[in-house]
Short mmCIF file of C-alpha atoms and ligand atoms in Angstrom, two decimals:
data_model
loop_
_atom_site.label_atom_id
_atom_site.label_comp_id
_atom_site.label_asym_id
_atom_site.label_seq_id
_atom_site.Cartn_x
_atom_site.Cartn_y
_atom_site.Cartn_z
CA MET A 245 -0.01 -0.07 0.04
CA LYS A 246 1.25 3.40 -0.99
CA THR A 247 1.57 6.18 1.67
CA ILE A 248 0.53 9.47 0.00
CA LEU A 249 0.70 12.96 1.36
CA VAL A 250 -1.69 15.63 0.03
CA THR A 251 -1.05 19.15 1.08
CA GLY A 252 -4.05 21.55 0.64
CA GLY A 253 -6.11 18.22 1.36
CA THR A 254 -9.20 19.96 2.65
CA GLY A 255 -9.42 22.37 -0.31
CA PHE A 256 -11.39 21.98 -3.51
CA ILE A 257 -9.20 19.84 -5.73
CA GLY A 258 -7.26 18.39 -2.75
CA SER A 259 -10.29 16.88 -0.93
CA ASN A 260 -11.46 15.33 -4.17
CA LEU A 261 -7.97 13.92 -4.70
CA CYS A 262 -7.82 12.52 -1.11
CA ILE A 263 -11.26 10.86 -1.47
CA ARG A 264 -10.24 9.17 -4.76
CA LEU A 265 -6.95 7.92 -3.50
CA VAL A 266 -8.41 6.40 -0.29
CA ARG A 267 -11.09 4.70 -2.39
CA GLU A 268 -8.50 3.32 -4.67
CA GLY A 269 -6.46 1.60 -1.65
CA SER A 270 -3.87 4.17 -0.59
CA ARG A 271 -3.07 5.32 2.77
CA VAL A 272 -3.60 9.19 2.49
CA LEU A 273 -2.17 11.82 5.10
CA CYS A 274 -4.19 15.03 4.38
CA VAL A 275 -2.33 18.10 5.43
CA ASP A 276 -4.02 21.57 5.65
CA ASN A 277 -4.13 24.60 7.83
CA ASN A 278 -7.87 25.01 6.88
CA TYR A 279 -7.50 28.64 6.10
CA THR A 280 -9.37 28.24 2.81
CA GLY A 281 -10.13 24.46 3.07
CA SER A 282 -12.85 22.87 5.32
CA LEU A 283 -13.15 19.57 7.14
CA ASP A 284 -16.50 19.23 5.72
CA ASN A 285 -14.85 18.47 2.38
CA ILE A 286 -13.28 15.45 3.76
CA ALA A 287 -16.13 14.24 6.08
CA GLU A 288 -16.90 11.11 3.98
CA ILE A 289 -13.42 9.61 4.53
CA ALA A 290 -12.55 11.10 8.03
CA GLU A 291 -13.30 7.76 9.80
CA ASP A 292 -11.42 5.55 7.15
CA PRO A 293 -8.61 3.89 8.82
CA ASN A 294 -6.51 4.62 5.89
CA PHE A 295 -7.11 8.36 6.27
CA GLN A 296 -5.43 10.76 8.56
CA PHE A 297 -5.93 14.54 8.76
CA ILE A 298 -2.83 16.64 9.97
CA LEU A 299 -3.59 20.23 10.88
CA HIS A 300 -0.35 21.99 9.51
CA ASP A 301 0.77 25.10 7.88
CA ILE A 302 3.48 24.02 5.14
CA CYS A 303 5.11 27.38 5.50
CA GLU A 304 6.67 25.36 8.62
CA PRO A 305 8.80 22.19 8.19
CA LEU A 306 6.80 18.98 8.57
CA GLN A 307 7.96 15.85 10.42
CA ILE A 308 6.27 12.69 9.45
CA GLU A 309 7.28 9.43 11.26
CA GLU A 310 6.19 7.01 8.57
CA LYS A 311 7.75 6.48 5.06
CA ILE A 312 6.01 8.59 2.38
CA ASP A 313 5.98 7.43 -1.25
CA GLN A 314 4.30 10.33 -3.04
CA ILE A 315 3.60 14.03 -2.13
CA TYR A 316 0.95 16.09 -3.98
CA ASN A 317 1.72 19.65 -3.22
CA LEU A 318 -1.65 21.41 -3.66
CA ALA A 319 -1.72 23.87 -0.73
CA CYS A 320 -2.27 27.59 -1.75
CA PRO A 321 -5.14 30.00 -1.60
CA ALA A 322 -6.38 29.81 -5.29
CA SER A 323 -9.37 32.17 -5.39
CA PRO A 324 -8.47 35.54 -6.66
CA PRO A 325 -10.47 37.41 -3.89
CA ALA A 326 -8.51 35.35 -1.30
CA TYR A 327 -5.06 35.74 -2.74
CA GLN A 328 -5.53 39.36 -4.06
CA GLY A 329 -6.89 40.24 -0.58
CA LYS A 330 -6.03 39.31 2.96
CA TYR A 331 -3.86 36.28 1.95
CA ALA A 332 -1.58 38.10 -0.44
CA ILE A 333 1.61 37.74 1.47
CA ARG A 334 0.70 34.34 2.84
CA THR A 335 0.05 33.14 -0.67
CA THR A 336 3.77 33.83 -1.74
CA LYS A 337 4.88 32.25 1.64
CA THR A 338 2.84 29.23 1.03
CA CYS A 339 4.01 28.80 -2.61
CA VAL A 340 7.82 29.31 -1.82
CA LEU A 341 8.31 28.21 1.70
CA GLY A 342 5.59 25.47 1.36
CA ALA A 343 7.35 24.14 -1.63
CA LEU A 344 10.80 24.35 0.03
CA ASN A 345 9.54 22.29 3.01
CA MET A 346 7.90 19.80 0.91
CA LEU A 347 10.65 19.20 -1.42
CA GLU A 348 12.87 18.65 1.61
CA LEU A 349 10.29 15.96 2.93
CA ALA A 350 10.34 14.43 -0.47
CA LYS A 351 14.14 14.26 -0.68
CA LYS A 352 14.28 12.65 2.88
CA ASN A 353 11.68 10.09 1.88
CA ASN A 354 12.95 9.56 -1.61
CA ALA A 355 9.41 10.38 -2.58
CA VAL A 356 7.95 11.35 -5.95
CA ILE A 357 6.49 15.06 -5.50
CA LEU A 358 3.95 16.66 -7.70
CA GLN A 359 3.46 20.37 -7.85
CA ALA A 360 0.03 21.97 -8.52
CA SER A 361 1.12 24.88 -10.62
CA THR A 362 -1.35 26.94 -12.71
CA SER A 363 -2.10 28.51 -15.97
CA GLU A 364 -1.42 31.76 -14.25
CA VAL A 365 2.34 31.19 -14.84
CA TYR A 366 1.53 32.26 -18.29
CA GLY A 367 -0.08 35.61 -16.99
CA ASP A 368 -1.98 37.65 -19.63
CA SER A 369 -0.87 35.43 -22.41
CA LEU A 370 0.49 36.78 -25.68
CA VAL A 371 0.07 33.47 -27.34
CA HIS A 372 -2.86 31.52 -27.85
CA PRO A 373 -3.46 28.70 -26.97
CA GLN A 374 -0.95 28.42 -24.20
CA GLY A 375 1.62 25.47 -24.63
CA GLU A 376 3.96 24.47 -21.93
CA SER A 377 6.93 26.00 -23.78
CA TYR A 378 5.37 29.53 -23.49
CA ARG A 379 7.15 31.50 -20.78
CA GLY A 380 4.56 33.72 -19.79
CA ASN A 381 3.64 37.51 -19.57
CA VAL A 382 3.26 38.20 -15.82
CA ASN A 383 3.21 41.48 -14.13
CA PRO A 384 5.57 40.98 -11.31
CA ILE A 385 4.37 43.86 -9.12
CA GLY A 386 0.69 43.55 -9.66
CA VAL A 387 -2.15 42.19 -7.44
CA ARG A 388 -1.91 38.67 -9.00
CA ALA A 389 1.77 38.58 -8.69
CA CYS A 390 1.70 36.88 -5.23
CA TYR A 391 0.12 33.96 -6.86
CA ASP A 392 1.63 33.88 -10.32
CA GLU A 393 5.22 34.64 -9.14
CA GLY A 394 4.79 32.42 -6.19
CA LYS A 395 3.88 29.46 -8.45
CA ARG A 396 6.62 30.43 -11.00
CA CYS A 397 9.16 30.37 -7.94
CA ALA A 398 7.72 27.09 -6.93
CA GLU A 399 8.23 25.50 -10.48
CA SER A 400 11.93 26.82 -10.35
CA LEU A 401 12.45 25.27 -6.93
CA PHE A 402 11.10 22.04 -8.10
CA PHE A 403 13.48 21.90 -11.05
CA ASP A 404 16.51 22.98 -8.84
CA TYR A 405 15.74 20.24 -6.28
CA HIS A 406 15.35 17.77 -9.46
CA ARG A 407 18.68 18.93 -10.85
CA GLN A 408 20.73 19.42 -7.72
CA GLU A 409 19.26 16.97 -5.29
CA GLY A 410 18.04 14.40 -7.70
CA VAL A 411 14.35 14.68 -6.40
CA ALA A 412 11.72 12.93 -8.55
CA ILE A 413 9.36 15.89 -9.46
CA LYS A 414 6.18 16.31 -11.52
CA VAL A 415 4.82 19.77 -12.46
CA VAL A 416 1.22 20.18 -13.58
CA ARG A 417 -0.08 23.51 -14.85
CA ILE A 418 -3.79 23.49 -13.94
CA PHE A 419 -6.30 25.63 -15.91
CA ASN A 420 -9.56 26.86 -14.46
CA THR A 421 -11.21 23.82 -12.68
CA TYR A 422 -14.77 23.75 -11.42
CA GLY A 423 -17.13 21.12 -9.70
CA PRO A 424 -18.55 19.87 -6.35
CA LYS A 425 -16.61 20.81 -3.21
CA MET A 426 -15.82 24.37 -4.41
CA ASN A 427 -16.52 26.93 -1.76
CA PRO A 428 -19.76 28.96 -2.47
CA ASN A 429 -17.67 31.95 -1.29
CA ASP A 430 -14.62 31.19 -3.33
CA GLY A 431 -15.31 34.21 -5.47
CA ARG A 432 -14.38 32.72 -8.84
CA VAL A 433 -16.77 33.02 -11.85
CA VAL A 434 -18.50 29.63 -11.75
CA SER A 435 -19.24 29.60 -8.09
CA ASN A 436 -20.45 33.29 -8.31
CA PHE A 437 -22.58 32.98 -11.27
CA ILE A 438 -24.29 29.82 -9.95
CA CYS A 439 -24.88 30.98 -6.60
CA GLN A 440 -26.15 34.32 -7.76
CA ALA A 441 -28.42 32.58 -10.22
CA LEU A 442 -29.67 30.16 -7.51
CA LEU A 443 -30.60 33.21 -5.24
CA GLY A 444 -32.02 35.42 -7.92
CA LYS A 445 -29.23 38.04 -7.31
CA ASP A 446 -27.44 40.14 -10.08
CA ILE A 447 -24.84 38.12 -12.15
CA THR A 448 -21.69 40.09 -11.82
CA ILE A 449 -19.69 40.20 -15.15
CA TYR A 450 -16.32 41.86 -14.65
CA GLY A 451 -15.33 44.00 -17.66
CA ASP A 452 -17.29 43.43 -20.76
CA GLY A 453 -17.46 39.75 -20.29
CA LEU A 454 -15.48 39.14 -23.61
CA GLN A 455 -12.49 37.74 -21.81
CA THR A 456 -12.18 34.03 -22.22
CA ARG A 457 -11.54 31.00 -20.00
CA SER A 458 -11.53 27.34 -20.59
CA PHE A 459 -13.41 25.37 -17.77
CA CYS A 460 -12.29 21.78 -16.81
CA TYR A 461 -14.51 19.72 -14.70
CA LEU A 462 -12.90 18.53 -11.53
CA ASP A 463 -12.86 14.69 -12.36
CA ASP A 464 -11.06 15.26 -15.45
CA THR A 465 -8.39 17.43 -13.75
CA VAL A 466 -7.96 14.77 -10.91
CA GLU A 467 -7.57 11.96 -13.41
CA LEU A 468 -4.88 13.52 -15.24
CA ILE A 469 -3.02 14.57 -12.07
CA ILE A 470 -3.02 11.06 -10.80
CA ARG A 471 -1.69 9.69 -14.19
CA ILE A 472 1.16 12.25 -14.23
CA MET A 473 2.19 11.39 -10.66
CA ASN A 474 2.43 7.75 -11.70
CA SER A 475 4.35 8.26 -14.73
CA GLU A 476 7.91 7.15 -15.05
CA ARG A 477 10.36 8.63 -12.37
CA SER A 478 12.42 10.56 -14.94
CA PHE A 479 9.27 12.41 -16.37
CA THR A 480 9.00 15.87 -14.88
CA GLY A 481 6.60 17.87 -17.02
CA PRO A 482 5.42 20.51 -16.99
CA VAL A 483 2.04 19.41 -18.33
CA ASN A 484 -1.02 21.46 -18.93
CA THR A 485 -4.18 20.19 -17.58
CA GLY A 486 -7.50 21.82 -18.77
CA ASN A 487 -10.24 21.61 -21.05
CA PRO A 488 -9.63 23.48 -24.42
CA GLY A 489 -13.40 24.24 -24.85
CA GLU A 490 -13.05 28.18 -24.55
CA PHE A 491 -15.93 30.38 -23.57
CA THR A 492 -16.44 34.07 -23.02
CA VAL A 493 -17.41 35.04 -19.49
CA LYS A 494 -20.59 36.28 -20.94
CA GLU A 495 -21.32 33.03 -22.53
CA LEU A 496 -20.83 31.32 -19.30
CA ALA A 497 -23.43 33.80 -17.66
CA GLU A 498 -25.77 32.79 -20.47
CA GLN A 499 -25.33 29.15 -19.86
CA VAL A 500 -25.92 29.41 -16.26
CA LEU A 501 -29.03 31.57 -16.72
CA ALA A 502 -30.34 29.01 -19.23
CA LYS A 503 -30.04 26.20 -16.65
CA VAL A 504 -31.33 27.86 -13.48
CA GLN A 505 -34.85 29.18 -13.17
CA THR A 506 -34.18 32.71 -11.92
CA SER A 507 -35.06 36.36 -11.98
CA SER A 508 -31.37 37.30 -12.06
CA LYS A 509 -30.16 39.93 -14.49
CA ILE A 510 -26.70 40.50 -15.70
CA VAL A 511 -24.73 43.62 -14.47
CA TYR A 512 -21.31 44.92 -15.49
CA LYS A 513 -18.64 45.72 -12.84
CA ASP A 514 -15.01 46.89 -13.28
CA LEU A 515 -12.47 44.45 -14.57
CA PRO A 516 -9.82 43.56 -11.78
CA ALA A 517 -6.22 44.59 -12.58
CA ASP A 518 -4.36 42.23 -14.80
CA ASP A 519 -7.18 40.07 -15.49
CA PRO A 520 -5.97 37.80 -18.41
CA CYS A 521 -7.97 38.38 -21.66
CA LYS A 522 -7.70 34.97 -23.29
CA ARG A 523 -7.17 31.67 -21.80
CA CYS A 524 -7.07 28.19 -23.40
CA PRO A 525 -4.77 25.32 -22.80
CA ASP A 526 -2.93 23.50 -25.38
CA ILE A 527 -3.19 19.99 -24.16
CA SER A 528 -1.28 18.06 -26.95
CA LEU A 529 1.39 16.85 -24.38
CA ALA A 530 -1.33 15.43 -22.03
CA MET A 531 -3.21 13.81 -24.88
CA GLU A 532 -0.06 12.22 -26.56
CA LYS A 533 1.85 11.16 -23.33
CA PHE A 534 -1.16 9.97 -21.20
CA GLY A 535 -3.90 9.44 -23.77
CA TRP A 536 -5.98 11.68 -21.67
CA LYS A 537 -8.57 14.13 -22.81
CA PRO A 538 -11.39 15.96 -21.02
CA THR A 539 -14.64 13.93 -20.98
CA VAL A 540 -17.20 16.21 -19.33
CA LYS A 541 -18.52 19.06 -21.39
CA LEU A 542 -19.18 22.44 -19.81
CA SER A 543 -22.98 21.99 -19.98
CA GLU A 544 -22.83 18.54 -18.22
CA GLY A 545 -20.34 19.71 -15.55
CA LEU A 546 -22.49 22.77 -15.01
CA ASP A 547 -25.40 20.70 -14.13
CA LYS A 548 -23.61 18.63 -11.58
CA THR A 549 -21.99 21.89 -10.09
CA ILE A 550 -25.50 23.46 -9.90
CA GLU A 551 -26.85 20.56 -8.04
CA TYR A 552 -24.00 20.71 -5.57
CA PHE A 553 -24.21 24.45 -4.92
CA LYS A 554 -27.98 23.94 -4.29
CA THR A 555 -26.83 21.90 -1.11
CA ARG A 556 -24.71 24.84 0.20
CA ILE A 557 -26.56 27.89 -1.13
CA GLN A 558 -27.35 29.17 2.35
CA GLU A 559 -23.53 29.84 2.87
CA TYR A 560 -23.25 32.40 0.03
CA ARG A 561 -22.51 35.68 1.33
CA GLY A 562 -21.89 37.46 -2.05
N1 UDP B 79 -15.37 37.07 -13.25
C1 UDP B 79 -16.63 37.71 -13.46
N2 UDP B 79 -17.49 37.78 -12.47
C2 UDP B 79 -17.25 37.18 -11.28
C3 UDP B 79 -16.06 36.48 -11.00
C4 UDP B 79 -15.14 36.49 -11.97
O1 UDP B 79 -16.85 38.33 -14.46
O2 UDP B 79 -18.26 37.25 -10.47
C5 UDP B 79 -14.37 37.06 -14.29
C6 UDP B 79 -12.99 37.41 -13.94
O3 UDP B 79 -12.73 38.80 -14.15
C7 UDP B 79 -12.21 36.51 -14.97
C8 UDP B 79 -13.02 35.31 -15.15
O4 UDP B 79 -14.30 35.64 -14.75
O5 UDP B 79 -12.08 37.31 -16.14
C9 UDP B 79 -12.61 34.07 -14.51
O6 UDP B 79 -12.36 34.62 -13.07
P1 UDP B 79 -11.98 33.48 -11.93
O7 UDP B 79 -11.78 34.43 -10.67
O8 UDP B 79 -12.89 32.42 -11.93
O9 UDP B 79 -10.68 32.76 -12.36
P2 UDP B 79 -9.23 33.26 -12.96
O10 UDP B 79 -9.32 34.76 -13.35
O11 UDP B 79 -8.23 33.05 -11.94
O12 UDP B 79 -9.05 32.54 -14.19
#
């Protein structure tokens, strides 16, 4: 049985990953400081003998007595309102110090370590779609920089630990992912639009709504992350994971409005600083190397996500 440590394990992607790994027969150590994650997300596996929750902030070194085979490093505030707000400095610390501490743990255990990087390393991209070789267009002093540059620094640390210390690394650049266990107050576009529609509140489009995103359903993202982790030891990535189906924010609003019986109206608000204009992953590498492609279309994924948010709608504060 493999022992797998997941940082950010009570967050949106982390909790779904923990549940899948436990169900597939691994021992899972779930590490989180619960700043943006929640124990509710892991309630269904909390009593499983192969599951253990460890309350810990990865900005501090982590001592684990048992031998660890794999580490998924997912911990980081990821919702723009969180990392551009009260968690800005903490976001850089989590990306950089967290990566250092987890890479040291991987080195000590001779474990394989996977970094959850992000499409944000490409910034406000000047190429379209974004392939892994594109080096990005990030504003290093803007409000998104703590996340973008933090994740970029984490990637460089991963590759230096690989070159200098021989640590087996995998880097996955995750594009916009949505689905069950997203926090209703996450502040991202999918959670906002669905919660607003369910409550009959205004649908808040930032800017003109012509900016694009490519939305990947959670299960597709988790599937590829697991495949990358289990690739041959020498394979490092980076690998883009995302769904190349590209939609304007306005189209997303229209899809949500068409699905939810609601009196909500679209309203336009200011576009946040450095908000990327166009985003779409080039997933050729994932398709060729892993025979992977996204299986859940936006319409189907939205249906499932709407059903989920109905169960938590009373929590929405927006
Ligand atoms: N957005 C929006 N209304 C909202 C929340 C977000 O129009 O209530 C826009 C946001 O400005 C961005 C896009 O939707 O252009 C995706 O935003 P999100 O925060 O979900 O993800 P990210 O910007 O990190 O890709």
